[in-house]
Amino acid sequence: MGISDVAASGFGAGADDYERGRPSYPDDAVAWLVSRLGIDASSTVVDLAAGTGKLTRLLARTGAQLVAVEPVSAMREKLVDTCPSAAVVEGTAEAMGVPDRSADAVTVAQAFHWFDAEPALAEIARVLRPGGSLGIVFNERDVRVPWVAELSKLIRWDERERWRVPYTVEVDWAEVLAARGPQFEPADRYDTTYRQPMEVETLVARVLSTSYVAVLPADDRARLADRVRAVAEPLGPSFELPYVTVAYAARRR
Ligand SMILES: C[S@@+](CC[C@H](N)C(=O)[O-])C[C@H]1O[C@@H](n2cnc3c(N)ncnc32)[C@H](O)[C@@H]1O
């Protein structure tokens, strides 16, 4: 099964902006995942939809053996540089290309919304060893902050259906797992916050790396970049982009 066209072309065109502009993950959320998923130096962890390795590189600190699965070649090229210790595999959530029962944990950062949930959960269950666990983490821009709400309006996140981005900000992934993943025990959830250090041009890169923005015509992208600069410039040369971060962990039955 392939990935959606907007993901394939958007993440392919935007890999540099992605690496430059996208956030990392908060230490406490990563520590919670590592603990709940039982990851240590003896573990094998599949980081699924690894992108440019934003989560993979944080998991590398545990000494675990890492397998980074990613369908888009431009993202995989970055992964090789950012996570030299990880084995990089071309694959999708629905067909990972990783052996049965080969992983102690599977992690999915900022990507589950792209998956076809049922086949993906069946595939994750196939790859996990008995007693293994799935971890999911998402950063969401904190739109309670007025300039962040303005930014979100600018990138027309609320019109994402138009771009066929299968995403709902308020999705409770524990409920998705309960409804679509009979292979898993009920998920635990951890809520925290994150502040991404920013400069105006990093924010521009962040916006331009959004999958459906990355595929817009160059003129539209340039106009949007100017509007983002206008939102960001009053914040000064350095500022922080606030996120709410939610992590989930669920053990395979
Ligand atoms: C927002 S990025 C997240 C990347 C990385 N995990 C991170 O935390 O920065 C979403 C990733 O999902 C990948 N993706 C999209 N559809 C996918 C699918 N069906 N199976 C696996 N990966 C997929 C994209 O190629 C992209 O790298």
Short mmCIF file of C-alpha atoms and ligand atoms in Angstrom, two decimals:
data_model
loop_
_atom_site.label_atom_id
_atom_site.label_comp_id
_atom_site.label_asym_id
_atom_site.label_seq_id
_atom_site.Cartn_x
_atom_site.Cartn_y
_atom_site.Cartn_z
CA MET A 1 0.00 0.00 0.00
CA GLY A 2 1.37 3.43 -0.94
CA ILE A 3 1.33 6.69 0.97
CA SER A 4 -0.95 9.61 0.09
CA ASP A 5 0.11 11.85 -2.81
CA VAL A 6 0.24 14.97 -0.66
CA ALA A 7 2.52 13.22 1.86
CA ALA A 8 4.79 11.80 -0.86
CA SER A 9 5.26 15.06 -2.74
CA GLY A 10 5.03 17.39 0.26
CA PHE A 11 7.59 15.60 2.42
CA GLY A 12 9.77 14.91 -0.63
CA ALA A 13 9.89 18.60 -1.62
CA GLY A 14 10.16 19.88 1.93
CA ALA A 15 12.81 17.65 3.58
CA ASP A 16 15.34 20.50 4.11
CA ASP A 17 12.71 22.86 5.50
CA TYR A 18 11.39 19.99 7.58
CA GLU A 19 14.72 19.32 9.24
CA ARG A 20 15.31 23.01 9.84
CA GLY A 21 11.85 24.10 10.93
CA ARG A 22 10.13 21.23 12.73
CA PRO A 23 10.25 20.80 16.48
CA SER A 24 12.00 18.15 18.48
CA TYR A 25 10.16 16.46 21.38
CA PRO A 26 10.24 17.40 25.08
CA ASP A 27 12.64 15.45 27.30
CA ASP A 28 9.92 14.47 29.76
CA ALA A 29 7.71 13.00 27.00
CA VAL A 30 10.65 11.03 25.58
CA ALA A 31 11.60 9.80 29.08
CA TRP A 32 7.96 8.75 29.67
CA LEU A 33 7.89 6.83 26.37
CA VAL A 34 11.26 5.18 27.03
CA SER A 35 10.06 4.06 30.46
CA ARG A 36 6.56 2.93 29.39
CA LEU A 37 7.88 1.10 26.34
CA GLY A 38 10.65 -0.52 28.42
CA ILE A 39 13.38 0.69 26.06
CA ASP A 40 16.99 0.11 27.12
CA ALA A 41 20.30 -0.71 25.49
CA SER A 42 19.18 -4.29 24.85
CA SER A 43 16.01 -3.27 22.96
CA THR A 44 15.25 -3.17 19.26
CA VAL A 45 13.04 -0.19 18.44
CA VAL A 46 11.33 0.54 15.12
CA ASP A 47 10.76 4.28 14.67
CA LEU A 48 8.01 4.22 12.07
CA ALA A 49 7.52 7.19 9.69
CA ALA A 50 10.84 8.43 11.04
CA GLY A 51 11.05 11.42 8.68
CA THR A 52 14.39 13.16 9.15
CA GLY A 53 14.87 11.36 12.47
CA LYS A 54 13.64 13.99 14.94
CA LEU A 55 12.54 11.30 17.42
CA THR A 56 15.00 8.64 16.23
CA ARG A 57 18.01 10.71 17.31
CA LEU A 58 16.54 11.16 20.81
CA LEU A 59 15.93 7.40 21.13
CA ALA A 60 19.53 6.74 20.04
CA ARG A 61 20.63 8.05 23.47
CA THR A 62 19.18 4.90 25.07
CA GLY A 63 21.70 2.72 23.22
CA ALA A 64 18.82 0.68 21.73
CA GLN A 65 19.21 -0.82 18.29
CA LEU A 66 17.13 1.43 16.02
CA VAL A 67 15.35 0.66 12.79
CA ALA A 68 14.01 3.81 11.10
CA VAL A 69 11.20 3.06 8.62
CA GLU A 70 10.34 5.86 6.19
CA PRO A 71 8.66 5.80 2.76
CA VAL A 72 9.97 9.10 1.30
CA SER A 73 13.50 8.95 -0.12
CA ALA A 74 14.37 12.64 0.53
CA MET A 75 13.56 12.07 4.22
CA ARG A 76 15.58 8.83 4.31
CA GLU A 77 18.60 10.67 2.88
CA LYS A 78 18.48 13.07 5.85
CA LEU A 79 18.00 10.19 8.29
CA VAL A 80 21.27 8.60 7.24
CA ASP A 81 23.09 11.81 8.32
CA THR A 82 21.11 12.66 11.45
CA CYS A 83 20.95 9.09 12.83
CA PRO A 84 24.04 7.25 11.60
CA SER A 85 23.53 4.42 14.10
CA ALA A 86 20.02 3.57 12.84
CA ALA A 87 19.26 1.00 10.15
CA VAL A 88 17.18 2.91 7.60
CA VAL A 89 14.43 0.93 5.85
CA GLU A 90 12.10 1.95 3.03
CA GLY A 91 8.58 1.03 4.09
CA THR A 92 5.15 2.24 5.08
CA ALA A 93 3.04 1.75 8.19
CA GLU A 94 0.85 -0.67 6.29
CA ALA A 95 3.81 -2.66 4.86
CA MET A 96 6.93 -2.01 6.93
CA GLY A 97 9.33 -4.46 5.36
CA VAL A 98 10.50 -5.49 8.85
CA PRO A 99 10.39 -9.14 10.06
CA ASP A 100 7.66 -10.58 12.31
CA ARG A 101 8.22 -10.23 16.08
CA SER A 102 11.49 -8.39 15.60
CA ALA A 103 10.88 -5.25 17.72
CA ASP A 104 10.47 -4.62 21.44
CA ALA A 105 8.85 -1.27 20.69
CA VAL A 106 7.45 0.68 17.75
CA THR A 107 7.33 4.46 17.98
CA VAL A 108 5.35 6.86 15.77
CA ALA A 109 6.05 10.59 16.09
CA GLN A 110 3.79 13.14 14.40
CA ALA A 111 2.67 10.68 11.75
CA PHE A 112 -0.18 8.41 12.82
CA HIS A 113 -2.72 10.69 11.10
CA TRP A 114 -1.23 9.66 7.74
CA PHE A 115 -1.82 5.95 8.32
CA ASP A 116 -4.67 3.72 7.39
CA ALA A 117 -5.28 2.89 11.07
CA GLU A 118 -6.51 -0.70 10.94
CA PRO A 119 -3.92 -2.21 8.58
CA ALA A 120 -1.20 -0.11 10.24
CA LEU A 121 -2.09 -1.37 13.73
CA ALA A 122 -2.18 -4.96 12.44
CA GLU A 123 1.24 -4.44 10.85
CA ILE A 124 2.69 -2.89 14.02
CA ALA A 125 1.32 -5.85 16.04
CA ARG A 126 2.97 -8.24 13.55
CA VAL A 127 6.37 -6.58 13.99
CA LEU A 128 6.21 -6.40 17.80
CA ARG A 129 7.47 -9.24 19.97
CA PRO A 130 5.01 -10.60 22.57
CA GLY A 131 4.93 -8.06 25.40
CA GLY A 132 6.19 -5.28 23.11
CA SER A 133 4.58 -1.84 23.01
CA LEU A 134 3.54 0.94 20.67
CA GLY A 135 4.32 4.58 21.47
CA ILE A 136 2.73 7.57 19.75
CA VAL A 137 3.65 11.24 20.21
CA PHE A 138 2.30 14.47 18.73
CA ASN A 139 3.27 18.11 19.10
CA GLU A 140 0.38 20.49 18.45
CA ARG A 141 0.89 24.23 18.09
CA ASP A 142 -0.61 25.91 21.15
CA VAL A 143 -3.30 28.05 19.52
CA ARG A 144 -4.34 29.50 22.89
CA VAL A 145 -1.45 31.90 22.26
CA PRO A 146 -2.82 34.66 19.98
CA TRP A 147 0.08 34.94 17.51
CA VAL A 148 0.12 31.12 17.15
CA ALA A 149 -3.61 31.19 16.37
CA GLU A 150 -2.90 33.85 13.73
CA LEU A 151 -0.13 31.69 12.25
CA SER A 152 -2.43 28.67 12.13
CA LYS A 153 -5.04 30.70 10.26
CA LEU A 154 -2.40 31.84 7.79
CA ILE A 155 -1.45 28.31 6.87
CA ARG A 156 -5.13 27.48 6.55
CA TRP A 157 -4.80 24.49 8.83
CA ASP A 158 -8.55 24.71 9.38
CA GLU A 159 -9.05 24.06 5.66
CA ARG A 160 -6.80 21.05 5.56
CA GLU A 161 -9.62 18.81 4.26
CA ARG A 162 -9.15 20.69 1.01
CA TRP A 163 -5.64 19.30 0.81
CA ARG A 164 -6.84 15.82 1.75
CA VAL A 165 -4.72 15.82 4.88
CA PRO A 166 -6.36 13.18 7.08
CA TYR A 167 -5.99 15.06 10.32
CA THR A 168 -8.08 16.26 13.21
CA VAL A 169 -6.27 18.25 15.86
CA GLU A 170 -8.41 16.94 18.70
CA VAL A 171 -8.01 13.23 17.86
CA ASP A 172 -7.63 11.13 21.00
CA TRP A 173 -5.31 8.39 19.77
CA ALA A 174 -6.15 6.20 22.78
CA GLU A 175 -9.71 6.07 21.43
CA VAL A 176 -8.47 5.27 17.92
CA LEU A 177 -6.42 2.41 19.35
CA ALA A 178 -9.37 1.13 21.40
CA ALA A 179 -11.65 1.20 18.35
CA ARG A 180 -9.28 0.04 15.62
CA GLY A 181 -6.51 -1.90 17.33
CA PRO A 182 -7.87 -5.00 19.08
CA GLN A 183 -4.27 -6.28 19.25
CA PHE A 184 -3.46 -3.65 21.94
CA GLU A 185 -4.22 -3.13 25.64
CA PRO A 186 -5.84 0.24 26.52
CA ALA A 187 -3.33 3.06 25.98
CA ASP A 188 -1.90 5.29 28.72
CA ARG A 189 -1.56 8.98 27.98
CA TYR A 190 0.95 11.66 29.03
CA ASP A 191 0.39 15.40 28.45
CA THR A 192 3.09 18.02 28.53
CA THR A 193 4.28 21.15 26.73
CA TYR A 194 7.22 22.10 24.57
CA ARG A 195 8.78 25.38 23.48
CA GLN A 196 10.72 25.36 20.21
CA PRO A 197 13.47 27.99 19.99
CA MET A 198 12.72 30.04 16.89
CA GLU A 199 13.96 32.77 14.64
CA VAL A 200 11.88 34.38 11.94
CA GLU A 201 13.42 32.38 9.09
CA THR A 202 13.17 29.10 11.03
CA LEU A 203 9.46 29.78 11.41
CA VAL A 204 9.20 30.40 7.68
CA ALA A 205 10.91 27.02 7.09
CA ARG A 206 8.51 25.40 9.58
CA VAL A 207 5.51 26.69 7.66
CA LEU A 208 6.96 25.86 4.25
CA SER A 209 7.62 22.27 5.41
CA THR A 210 3.90 21.65 6.00
CA SER A 211 3.08 18.91 3.50
CA TYR A 212 0.39 20.76 1.55
CA VAL A 213 2.29 24.07 1.65
CA ALA A 214 5.45 22.40 0.29
CA VAL A 215 3.60 21.54 -2.94
CA LEU A 216 2.08 25.01 -3.59
CA PRO A 217 3.33 27.07 -6.58
CA ALA A 218 6.48 29.13 -5.83
CA ASP A 219 4.59 32.49 -5.93
CA ASP A 220 2.06 31.33 -3.35
CA ARG A 221 4.85 30.01 -1.12
CA ALA A 222 6.72 33.33 -1.36
CA ARG A 223 3.57 35.32 -0.48
CA LEU A 224 2.86 33.04 2.45
CA ALA A 225 6.47 33.35 3.66
CA ASP A 226 6.07 37.18 3.71
CA ARG A 227 2.87 36.93 5.72
CA VAL A 228 4.57 34.60 8.22
CA ARG A 229 7.42 37.13 8.55
CA ALA A 230 4.85 39.85 9.29
CA VAL A 231 3.38 37.74 12.14
CA ALA A 232 6.80 36.84 13.54
CA GLU A 233 8.74 40.09 13.28
CA PRO A 234 7.02 41.82 16.26
CA LEU A 235 8.22 38.89 18.42
CA GLY A 236 11.85 39.95 18.03
CA PRO A 237 14.83 38.12 16.52
CA SER A 238 14.52 35.09 18.82
CA PHE A 239 11.35 33.74 20.34
CA GLU A 240 9.71 30.42 21.16
CA LEU A 241 6.90 28.56 19.40
CA PRO A 242 4.75 26.89 22.08
CA TYR A 243 3.29 23.41 21.65
CA VAL A 244 1.16 21.06 23.64
CA THR A 245 2.60 17.56 23.41
CA VAL A 246 0.67 14.33 23.93
CA ALA A 247 2.20 10.86 24.15
CA TYR A 248 0.48 7.46 24.29
CA ALA A 249 1.79 4.00 25.10
CA ALA A 250 -0.06 0.73 24.51
CA ARG A 251 1.13 -2.81 25.12
CA ARG A 252 0.50 -5.53 22.57
CA ARG A 253 -1.93 -8.13 23.95
C1 LIG B 1 5.17 14.99 10.04
S1 LIG B 1 6.36 13.80 9.49
C2 LIG B 1 6.99 13.12 11.01
C3 LIG B 1 8.41 12.63 10.86
C4 LIG B 1 9.14 12.26 12.15
N1 LIG B 1 8.56 11.09 12.80
C5 LIG B 1 9.20 13.41 13.12
O1 LIG B 1 8.84 13.23 14.28
O2 LIG B 1 9.62 14.50 12.73
C6 LIG B 1 5.32 12.52 8.87
C7 LIG B 1 6.08 11.38 8.21
O3 LIG B 1 5.15 10.34 7.91
C8 LIG B 1 5.56 9.73 6.71
N2 LIG B 1 4.42 9.00 6.18
C9 LIG B 1 3.33 9.47 5.54
N3 LIG B 1 2.48 8.46 5.25
C10 LIG B 1 3.05 7.32 5.72
C11 LIG B 1 2.67 5.94 5.73
N4 LIG B 1 1.50 5.54 5.23
N5 LIG B 1 3.51 5.06 6.29
C12 LIG B 1 4.69 5.46 6.85
N6 LIG B 1 5.10 6.75 6.86
C13 LIG B 1 4.28 7.66 6.32
C14 LIG B 1 6.03 10.90 5.85
O4 LIG B 1 6.86 10.49 4.80
C15 LIG B 1 6.75 11.75 6.90
O5 LIG B 1 8.12 11.45 6.99
#
